[in-house]
Coordinates of C-alpha atoms in Angstrom, one line a residue:
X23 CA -46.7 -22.6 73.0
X24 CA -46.8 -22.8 69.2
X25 CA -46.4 -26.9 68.8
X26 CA -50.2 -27.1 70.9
X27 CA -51.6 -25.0 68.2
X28 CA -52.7 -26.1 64.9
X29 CA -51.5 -24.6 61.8
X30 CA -54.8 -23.4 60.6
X31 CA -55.6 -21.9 64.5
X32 CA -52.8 -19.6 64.3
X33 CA -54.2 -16.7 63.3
X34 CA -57.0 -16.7 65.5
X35 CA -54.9 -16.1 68.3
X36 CA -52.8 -12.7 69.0
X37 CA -50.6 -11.8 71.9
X38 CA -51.4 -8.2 72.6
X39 CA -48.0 -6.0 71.4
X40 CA -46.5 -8.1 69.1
X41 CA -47.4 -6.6 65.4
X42 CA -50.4 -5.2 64.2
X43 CA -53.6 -6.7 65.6
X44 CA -55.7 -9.0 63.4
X45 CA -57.5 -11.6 64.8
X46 CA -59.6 -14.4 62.4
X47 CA -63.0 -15.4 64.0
X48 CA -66.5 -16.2 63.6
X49 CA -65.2 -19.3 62.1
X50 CA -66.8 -22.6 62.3
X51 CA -64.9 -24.8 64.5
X52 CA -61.5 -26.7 63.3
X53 CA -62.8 -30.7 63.0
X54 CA -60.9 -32.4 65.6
X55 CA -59.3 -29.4 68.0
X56 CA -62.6 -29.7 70.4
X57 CA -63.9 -26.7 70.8
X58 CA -64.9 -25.2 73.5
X59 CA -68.6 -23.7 71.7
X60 CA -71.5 -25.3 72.0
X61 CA -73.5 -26.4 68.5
X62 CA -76.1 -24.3 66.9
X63 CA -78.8 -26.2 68.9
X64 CA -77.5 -25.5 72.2
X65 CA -77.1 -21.5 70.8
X66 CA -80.7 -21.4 70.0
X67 CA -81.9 -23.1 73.3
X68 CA -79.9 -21.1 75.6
X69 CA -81.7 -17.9 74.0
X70 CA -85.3 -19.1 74.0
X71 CA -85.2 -21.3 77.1
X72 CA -85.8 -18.6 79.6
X73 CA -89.2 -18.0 78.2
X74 CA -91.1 -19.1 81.5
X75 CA -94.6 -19.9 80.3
X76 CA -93.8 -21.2 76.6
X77 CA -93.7 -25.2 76.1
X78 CA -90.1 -26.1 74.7
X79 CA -89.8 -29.4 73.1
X80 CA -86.6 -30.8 71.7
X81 CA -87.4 -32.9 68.3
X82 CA -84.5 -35.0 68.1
X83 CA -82.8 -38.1 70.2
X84 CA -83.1 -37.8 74.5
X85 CA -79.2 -36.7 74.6
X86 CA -79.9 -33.2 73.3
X87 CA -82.7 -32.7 75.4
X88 CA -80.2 -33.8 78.2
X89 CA -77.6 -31.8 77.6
X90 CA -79.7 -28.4 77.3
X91 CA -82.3 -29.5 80.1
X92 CA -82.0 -26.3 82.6
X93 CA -79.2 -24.8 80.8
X94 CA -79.5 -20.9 81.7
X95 CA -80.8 -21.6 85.1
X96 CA -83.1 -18.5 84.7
X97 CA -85.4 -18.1 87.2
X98 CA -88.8 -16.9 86.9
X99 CA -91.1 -15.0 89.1
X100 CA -94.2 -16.8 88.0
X101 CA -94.5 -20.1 85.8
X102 CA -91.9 -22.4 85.7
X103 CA -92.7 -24.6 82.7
X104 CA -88.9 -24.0 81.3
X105 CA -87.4 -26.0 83.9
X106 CA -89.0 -29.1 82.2
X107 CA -87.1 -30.4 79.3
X108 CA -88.9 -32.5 76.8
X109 CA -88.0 -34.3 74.2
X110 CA -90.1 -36.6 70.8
X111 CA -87.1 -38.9 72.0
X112 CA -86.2 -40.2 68.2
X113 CA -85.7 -44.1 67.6
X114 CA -83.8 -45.7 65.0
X115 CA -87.3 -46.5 63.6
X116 CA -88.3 -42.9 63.3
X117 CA -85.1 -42.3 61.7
X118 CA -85.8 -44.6 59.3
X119 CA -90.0 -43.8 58.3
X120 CA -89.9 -40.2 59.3
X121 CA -90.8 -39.0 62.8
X122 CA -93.7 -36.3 62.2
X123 CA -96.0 -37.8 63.6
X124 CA -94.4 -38.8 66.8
X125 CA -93.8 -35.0 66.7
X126 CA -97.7 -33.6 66.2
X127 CA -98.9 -36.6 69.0
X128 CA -95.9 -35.1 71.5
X129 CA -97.2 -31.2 70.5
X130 CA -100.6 -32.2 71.1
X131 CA -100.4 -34.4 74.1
X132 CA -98.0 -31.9 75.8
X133 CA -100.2 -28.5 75.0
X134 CA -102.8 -30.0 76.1
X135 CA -101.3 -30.9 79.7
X136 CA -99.9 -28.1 80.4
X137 CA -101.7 -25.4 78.9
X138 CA -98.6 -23.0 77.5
X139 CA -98.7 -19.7 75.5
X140 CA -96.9 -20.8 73.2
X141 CA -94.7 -23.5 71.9
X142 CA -91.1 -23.7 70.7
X143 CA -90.3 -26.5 68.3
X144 CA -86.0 -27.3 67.7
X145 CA -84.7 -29.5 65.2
X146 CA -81.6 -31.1 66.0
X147 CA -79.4 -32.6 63.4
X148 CA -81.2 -35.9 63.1
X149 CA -84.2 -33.6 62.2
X150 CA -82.2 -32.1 59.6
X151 CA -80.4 -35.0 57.8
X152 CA -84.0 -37.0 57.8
X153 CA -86.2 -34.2 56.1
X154 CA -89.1 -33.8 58.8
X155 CA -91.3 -31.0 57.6
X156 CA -91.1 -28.9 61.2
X157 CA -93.0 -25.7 59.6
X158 CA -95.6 -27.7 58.4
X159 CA -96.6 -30.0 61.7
X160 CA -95.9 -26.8 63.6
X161 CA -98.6 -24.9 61.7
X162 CA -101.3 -27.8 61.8
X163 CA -100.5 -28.0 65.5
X164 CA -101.0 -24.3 66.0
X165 CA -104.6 -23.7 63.8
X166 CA -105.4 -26.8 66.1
X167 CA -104.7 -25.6 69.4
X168 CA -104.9 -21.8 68.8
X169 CA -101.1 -20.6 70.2
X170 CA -98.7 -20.0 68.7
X171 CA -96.3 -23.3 67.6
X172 CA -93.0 -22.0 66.4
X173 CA -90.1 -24.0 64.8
X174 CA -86.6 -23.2 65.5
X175 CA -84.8 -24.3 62.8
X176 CA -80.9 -25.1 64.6
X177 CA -79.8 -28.1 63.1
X178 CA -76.7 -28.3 65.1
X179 CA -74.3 -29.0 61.7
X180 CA -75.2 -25.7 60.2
X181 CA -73.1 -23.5 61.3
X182 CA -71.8 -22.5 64.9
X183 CA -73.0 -21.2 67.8
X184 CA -74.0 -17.5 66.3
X185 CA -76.0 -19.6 63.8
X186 CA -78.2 -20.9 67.2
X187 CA -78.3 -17.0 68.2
X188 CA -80.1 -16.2 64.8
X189 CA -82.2 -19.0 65.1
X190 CA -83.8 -18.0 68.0
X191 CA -84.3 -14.6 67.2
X192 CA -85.9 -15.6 63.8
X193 CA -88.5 -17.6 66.0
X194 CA -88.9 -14.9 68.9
X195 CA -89.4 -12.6 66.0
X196 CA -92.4 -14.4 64.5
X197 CA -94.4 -13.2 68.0
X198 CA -94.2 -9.8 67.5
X199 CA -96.4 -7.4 66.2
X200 CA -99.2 -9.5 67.8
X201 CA -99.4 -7.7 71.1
X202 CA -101.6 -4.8 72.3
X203 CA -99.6 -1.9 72.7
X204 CA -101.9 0.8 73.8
X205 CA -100.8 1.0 78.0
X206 CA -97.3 1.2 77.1
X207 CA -96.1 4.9 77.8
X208 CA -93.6 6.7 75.7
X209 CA -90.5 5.8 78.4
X210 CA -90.0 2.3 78.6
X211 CA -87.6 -0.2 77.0
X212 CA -87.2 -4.0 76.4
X213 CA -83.9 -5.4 77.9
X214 CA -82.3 -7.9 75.9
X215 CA -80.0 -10.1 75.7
X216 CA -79.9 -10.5 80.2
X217 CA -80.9 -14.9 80.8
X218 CA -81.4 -13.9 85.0
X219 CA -79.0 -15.9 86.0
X220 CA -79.5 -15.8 90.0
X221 CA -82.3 -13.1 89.8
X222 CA -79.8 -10.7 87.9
X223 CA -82.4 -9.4 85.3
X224 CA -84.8 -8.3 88.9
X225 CA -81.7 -6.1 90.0
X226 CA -81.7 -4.0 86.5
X227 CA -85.5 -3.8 86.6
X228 CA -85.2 -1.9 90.0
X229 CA -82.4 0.3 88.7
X230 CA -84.7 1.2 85.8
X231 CA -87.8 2.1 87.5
X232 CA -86.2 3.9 90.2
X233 CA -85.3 6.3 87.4
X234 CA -88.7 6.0 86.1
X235 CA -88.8 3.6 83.6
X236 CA -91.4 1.2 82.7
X237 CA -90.0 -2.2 81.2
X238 CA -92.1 -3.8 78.8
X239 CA -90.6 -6.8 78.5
X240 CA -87.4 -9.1 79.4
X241 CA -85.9 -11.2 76.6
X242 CA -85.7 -13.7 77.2
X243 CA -84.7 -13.9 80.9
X244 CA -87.9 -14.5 83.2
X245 CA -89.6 -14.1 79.7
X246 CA -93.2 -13.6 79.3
X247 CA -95.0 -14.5 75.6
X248 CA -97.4 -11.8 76.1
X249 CA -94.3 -9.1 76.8
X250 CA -92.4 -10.6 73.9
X251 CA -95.8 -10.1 71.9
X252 CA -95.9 -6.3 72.4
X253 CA -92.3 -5.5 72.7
X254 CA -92.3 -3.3 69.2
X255 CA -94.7 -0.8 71.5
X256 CA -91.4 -0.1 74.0
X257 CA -89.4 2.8 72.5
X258 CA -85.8 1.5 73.1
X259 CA -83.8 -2.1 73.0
X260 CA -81.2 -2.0 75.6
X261 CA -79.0 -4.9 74.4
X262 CA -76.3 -6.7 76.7
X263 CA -75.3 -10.2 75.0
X264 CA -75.2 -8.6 71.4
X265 CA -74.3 -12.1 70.2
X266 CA -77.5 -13.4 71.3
X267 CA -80.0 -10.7 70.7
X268 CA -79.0 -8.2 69.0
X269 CA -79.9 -10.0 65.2
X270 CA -83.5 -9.4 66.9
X271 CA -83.0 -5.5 67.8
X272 CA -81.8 -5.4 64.3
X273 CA -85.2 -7.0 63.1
X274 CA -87.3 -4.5 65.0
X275 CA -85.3 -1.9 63.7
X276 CA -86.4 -2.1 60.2
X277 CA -89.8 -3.9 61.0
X278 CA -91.0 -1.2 63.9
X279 CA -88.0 1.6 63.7
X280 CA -87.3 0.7 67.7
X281 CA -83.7 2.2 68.6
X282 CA -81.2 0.2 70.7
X283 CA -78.2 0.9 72.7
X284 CA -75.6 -2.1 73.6
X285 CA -74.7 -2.1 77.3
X286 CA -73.0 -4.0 79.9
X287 CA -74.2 -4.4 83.5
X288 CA -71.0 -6.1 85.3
X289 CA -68.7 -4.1 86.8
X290 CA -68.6 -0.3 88.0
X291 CA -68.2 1.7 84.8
X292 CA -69.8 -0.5 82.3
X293 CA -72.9 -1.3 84.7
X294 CA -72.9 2.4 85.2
X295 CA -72.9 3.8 81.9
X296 CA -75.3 1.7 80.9
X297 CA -77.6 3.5 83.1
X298 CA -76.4 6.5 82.1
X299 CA -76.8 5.8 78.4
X300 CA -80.6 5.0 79.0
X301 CA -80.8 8.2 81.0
X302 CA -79.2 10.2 77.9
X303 CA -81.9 8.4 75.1
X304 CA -84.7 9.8 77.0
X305 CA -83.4 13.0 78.2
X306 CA -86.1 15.2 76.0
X307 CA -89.0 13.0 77.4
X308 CA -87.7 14.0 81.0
X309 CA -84.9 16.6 81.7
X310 CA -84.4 15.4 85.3
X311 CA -83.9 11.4 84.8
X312 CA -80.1 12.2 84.2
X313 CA -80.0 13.9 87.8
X314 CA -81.6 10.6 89.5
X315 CA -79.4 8.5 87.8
X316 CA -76.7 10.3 89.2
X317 CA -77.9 10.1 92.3
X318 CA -78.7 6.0 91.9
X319 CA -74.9 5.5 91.4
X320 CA -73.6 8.0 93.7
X321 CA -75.8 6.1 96.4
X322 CA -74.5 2.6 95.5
X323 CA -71.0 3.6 95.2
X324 CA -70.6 5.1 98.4
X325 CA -71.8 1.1 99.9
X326 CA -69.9 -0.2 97.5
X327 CA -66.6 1.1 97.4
X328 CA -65.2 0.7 101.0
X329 CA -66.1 -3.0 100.7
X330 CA -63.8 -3.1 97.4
X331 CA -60.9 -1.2 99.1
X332 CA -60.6 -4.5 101.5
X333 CA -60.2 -7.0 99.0
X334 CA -57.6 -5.3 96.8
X335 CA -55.4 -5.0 99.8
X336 CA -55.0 -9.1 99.5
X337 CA -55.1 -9.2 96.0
X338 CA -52.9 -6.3 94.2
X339 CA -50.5 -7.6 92.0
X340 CA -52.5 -10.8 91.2
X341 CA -53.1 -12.6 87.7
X342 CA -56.4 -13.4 85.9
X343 CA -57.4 -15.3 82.7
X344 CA -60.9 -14.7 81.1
X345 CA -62.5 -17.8 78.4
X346 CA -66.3 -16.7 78.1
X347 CA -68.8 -16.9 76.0
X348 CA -69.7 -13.4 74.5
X349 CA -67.2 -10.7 74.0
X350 CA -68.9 -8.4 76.0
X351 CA -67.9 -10.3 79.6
X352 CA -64.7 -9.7 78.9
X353 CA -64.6 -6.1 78.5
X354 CA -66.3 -5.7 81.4
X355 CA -64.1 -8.1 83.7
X356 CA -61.0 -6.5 82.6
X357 CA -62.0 -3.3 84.5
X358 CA -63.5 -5.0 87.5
X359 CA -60.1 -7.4 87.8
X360 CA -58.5 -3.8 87.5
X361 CA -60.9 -2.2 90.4
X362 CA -59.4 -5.3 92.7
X363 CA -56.0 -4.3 91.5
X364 CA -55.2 -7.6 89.5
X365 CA -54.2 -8.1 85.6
X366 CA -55.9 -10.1 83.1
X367 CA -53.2 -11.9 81.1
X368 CA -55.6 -13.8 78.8
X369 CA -58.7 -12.8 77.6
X370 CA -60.9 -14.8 75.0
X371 CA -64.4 -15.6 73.6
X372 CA -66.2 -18.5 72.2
X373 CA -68.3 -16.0 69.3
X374 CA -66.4 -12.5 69.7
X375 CA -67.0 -10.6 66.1
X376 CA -63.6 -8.6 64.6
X377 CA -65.3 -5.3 66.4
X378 CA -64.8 -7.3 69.4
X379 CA -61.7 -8.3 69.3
X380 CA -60.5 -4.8 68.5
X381 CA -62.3 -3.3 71.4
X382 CA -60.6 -6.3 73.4
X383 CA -57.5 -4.9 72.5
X384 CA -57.4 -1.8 72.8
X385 CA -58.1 -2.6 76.9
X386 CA -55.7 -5.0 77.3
X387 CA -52.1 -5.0 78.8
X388 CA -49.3 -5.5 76.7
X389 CA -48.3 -9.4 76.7
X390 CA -52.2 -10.1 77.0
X391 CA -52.7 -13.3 74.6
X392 CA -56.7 -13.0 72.9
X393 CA -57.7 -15.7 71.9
X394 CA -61.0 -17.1 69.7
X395 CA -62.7 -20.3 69.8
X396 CA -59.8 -21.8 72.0
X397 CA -59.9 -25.5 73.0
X398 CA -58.9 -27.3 76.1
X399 CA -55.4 -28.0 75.0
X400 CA -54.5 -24.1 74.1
X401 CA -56.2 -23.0 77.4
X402 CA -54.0 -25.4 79.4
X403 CA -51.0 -24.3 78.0
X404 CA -51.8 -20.5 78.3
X405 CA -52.9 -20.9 82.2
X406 CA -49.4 -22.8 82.9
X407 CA -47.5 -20.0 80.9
X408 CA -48.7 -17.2 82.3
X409 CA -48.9 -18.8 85.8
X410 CA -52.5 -17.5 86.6
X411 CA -54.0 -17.2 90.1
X412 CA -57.8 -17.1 89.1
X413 CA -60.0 -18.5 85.7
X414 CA -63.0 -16.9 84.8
X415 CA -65.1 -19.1 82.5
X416 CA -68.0 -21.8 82.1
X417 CA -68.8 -25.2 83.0
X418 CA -66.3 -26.6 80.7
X419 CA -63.4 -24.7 82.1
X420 CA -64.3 -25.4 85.4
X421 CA -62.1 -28.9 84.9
X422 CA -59.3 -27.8 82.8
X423 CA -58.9 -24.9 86.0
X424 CA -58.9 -27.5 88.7
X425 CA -56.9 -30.3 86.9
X426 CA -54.0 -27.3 87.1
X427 CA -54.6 -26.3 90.4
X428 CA -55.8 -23.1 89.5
X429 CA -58.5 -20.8 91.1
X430 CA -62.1 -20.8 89.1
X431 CA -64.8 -18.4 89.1
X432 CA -67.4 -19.4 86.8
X433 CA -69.2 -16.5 85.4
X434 CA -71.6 -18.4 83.3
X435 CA -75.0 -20.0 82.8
X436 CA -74.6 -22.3 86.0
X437 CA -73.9 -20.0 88.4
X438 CA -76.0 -19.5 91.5
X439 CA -75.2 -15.7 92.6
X440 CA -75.6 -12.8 90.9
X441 CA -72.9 -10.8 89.5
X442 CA -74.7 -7.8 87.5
X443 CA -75.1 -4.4 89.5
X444 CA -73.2 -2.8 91.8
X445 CA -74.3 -5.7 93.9
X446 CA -73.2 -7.6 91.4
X447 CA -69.8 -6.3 91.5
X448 CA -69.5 -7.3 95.5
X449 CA -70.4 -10.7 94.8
X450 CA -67.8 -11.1 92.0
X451 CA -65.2 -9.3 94.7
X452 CA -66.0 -11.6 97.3
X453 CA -66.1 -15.3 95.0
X454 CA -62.6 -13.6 93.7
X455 CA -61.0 -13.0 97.3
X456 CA -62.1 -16.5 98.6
X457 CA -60.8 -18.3 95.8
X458 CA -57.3 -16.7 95.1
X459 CA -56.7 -16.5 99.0
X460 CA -57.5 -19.8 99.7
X461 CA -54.2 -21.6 101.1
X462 CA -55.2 -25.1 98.9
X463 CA -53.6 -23.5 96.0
X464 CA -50.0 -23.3 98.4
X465 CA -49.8 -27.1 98.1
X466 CA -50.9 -27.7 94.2
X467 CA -48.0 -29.5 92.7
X468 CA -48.0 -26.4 90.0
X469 CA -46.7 -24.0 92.5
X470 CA -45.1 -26.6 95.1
X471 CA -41.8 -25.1 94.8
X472 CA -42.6 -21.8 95.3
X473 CA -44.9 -21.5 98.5
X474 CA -45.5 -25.3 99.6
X475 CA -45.2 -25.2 103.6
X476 CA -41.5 -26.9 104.4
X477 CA -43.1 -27.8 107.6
X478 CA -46.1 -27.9 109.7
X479 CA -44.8 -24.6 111.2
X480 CA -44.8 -23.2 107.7
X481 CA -48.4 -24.1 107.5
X482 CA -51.5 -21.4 107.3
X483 CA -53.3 -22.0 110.5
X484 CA -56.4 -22.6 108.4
X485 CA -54.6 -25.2 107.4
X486 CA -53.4 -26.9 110.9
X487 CA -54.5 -30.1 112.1

């Protein structure tokens, strides 16, 4: 394994049980080991994006429109303007003379088409290197046309990925305080940090207003400018991504005093407690919310269960390996893999913090390798020597899974079902089941000598002709 790593990677990987744990991260990526992260653009666009009825507009060349265009997949239960990806589409020429003014005609043809609530403005790299003055044209733009036109300053060389995160925030942040507060009641909350991914953020909403909660606003998943606006007048920030979101809890704690709490909502105990936590905080405003919580999760748990008993009777004894993006996913797959009786064997992040990584420890077997800002060629070597039977990752894993003939679950922005709530939790057991018990992996040349049929007799009868 060590000749794959380079030199100055080595100590951002740890194998769980060998020494003291110590893990370097929130590094900017090693030039030339190809990281897995995405660039500080990409972090900041895959925060804001799923604001629904704000115009987004890419300043910078067609390519990093492209590649963000749709990104999170968040749906929305009312406008849809996200879903479009537009771009000032620089030219060498622009390059060259400055393109600010291509930027204020784009701003204003595009508001006025479309109408939005507000506008988000990123620089890309380009945008950085030439100079353009993105405050200043955002700020004509917006005394012009009377919303709000907000630069996101993520020049995609600055930094890495958490530098995106803090980008964003430093924009949403700019919209608060603007909002009239006076119909919010003293139980409600803002729940940050969930993209609703395959409606996932609708599921939470119920859980919370069944125990009587109102929810001011969702940030940024099926995200509303208006919510975002008065979102200091909720009295808690439930927080799930913390990588994403929680530099804006942080600003609304010192700015508005607003509390937050950092949950989870995959998997039984972690989507659980997060309920109960909530319950807890507002205990003294209503004694019995603890009781109906309790009575939420019983209800669910008793559906739930019985379905989960099934699949572990297939899949005891099987082996995992986790690459996501925030630390957080990882904590809470390890107990779900553990629910369906299976081991995680490697467990990583893209932008895990050194709190992280120790809470990722402390979970993990012995012999578990953690790893931080891994690139395709680590990851290939870890999946061969640990021999795994199902990879949980993103879009970029997907290939390095299938090129080994190994079983993928992607657990990230592309997905199409949800996996949050106890629902959630069923969806992730049945994707898991299908894919580790599916006989194709029998006849991978990775695992040929073990299980590959000697004959047609030998052959699953999915499998026969």
């Amino acid at each position: 394994m060590s000749d794959i790593i380079f030199e100055e990677r080595k100590d951002q990987i740890h194998v769980t049980g060998e020494g003291p744990f110590k893990l370097a991260c929130n590094r900017d990526s090693l030039a030339g080991a190809v990281s897995q992260r995405a660039c500080v653009f990409c972090g900041s666009r895959v925060v804001l994006y799923p604001i629904a009825d704000a115009l987004h507009l890419v300043h910078g060349p067609i390519g990093c429109a492209a590649y963000t265009w749709d990104i999170r997949g968040a749906l929305s239960s009312g406008p849809e303007l996200h879903r479009l990806s537009f771009s000032t589409d620089l030219q060498e020429k622009d390059v060259i003379f400055g393109g600010e003014k291509k930027l204020e005609a784009a701003l204003t043809e595009l508001i006025d088409r479309h109408e939005p609530k507000a506008a988000f403005v990123y620089s890309t790299c380009i945008v950085g290197i030439i100079g353009d003055d993105l405050a200043a044209v955002c700020k004509k733009v917006s005394a012009q046309k009377g919303i709000p036109v907000i630069p996101v300053q993520s020049e995609g060389f600055k930094g890495n990925k958490r530098e995106g995160y803090l980008a964003a925030c430093k924009a949403m942040f700019t919209l608060m305080g603007t909002g009239d507060t006076s119909d919010i009641p003293p139980i409600s909350l803002n729940i940050l940090g969930d993209f609703n991914l395959a409606g996932e953020i609708w599921i939470i909403r119920e859980y919370f207003e069944r125990m009587g909660i109102r929810v001011v606003a969702n940030i940024t998943g099926d995200g509303r400018v208006g919510d975002i606006a008065k979102a200091h007048g909720a009295a808690l920030n439930v927080v799930q991504c913390s990588g994403s979101t929680m530099d804006l809890a942080k600003m609304m704690r010192e700015t508005y005093g607003t509390p937050s709490v950092k949950v989870s909502y995959f998997g039984i105990e972690d989507m659980a407690e997060a309920l109960y936590t909530v319950a807890r905080f507002f205990k003294g405003l209503d004694p019995d919310m603890l009781a109906r919580t309790q009575a939420l999760v019983k209800e669910e748990l008793a559906v739930l269960y019985p379905k989960l008993a099934r699949f572990r009777q297939d899949l005891e004894g099987k082996k995992a390996a986790i690459y996501v993006g925030g630390a957080f996913k990882a904590f809470s797959l390890i107990k779900a893999f553990r629910h369906l009786g299976m081991s995680v064997v490697i467990a990583g992040s893209q932008t895990g913090t050194p709190e992280d990584y120790e809470e990722l420890a402390s979970i993990c077997d012995p012999g578990t390798i953690i790893v931080d800002d891994a690139n395709p060629l680590e990851l290939s070597a870890f999946l061969k020597e640990k021999d795994v039977d199902i990879f949980v990752g993103g879009v970029k894993e997907r290939p390095i899974a299938y090129k080994l003939g190994v079983g993928f679950c992607d657990h990230n922005h592309e997905r199409k079902e949800a996996l949050e709530g106890f629902v959630g939790m069923y969806n992730f057991a049945l994707e898991v089941h299908r894919t580790v018990m599916s006989p194709v992996w029998r006849f991978v040349p990775r695992r040929a000598g073990k299980t590959l049929a000697a004959g047609i007799s030998d052959l699953p009868k999915e499998c026969s002709i």
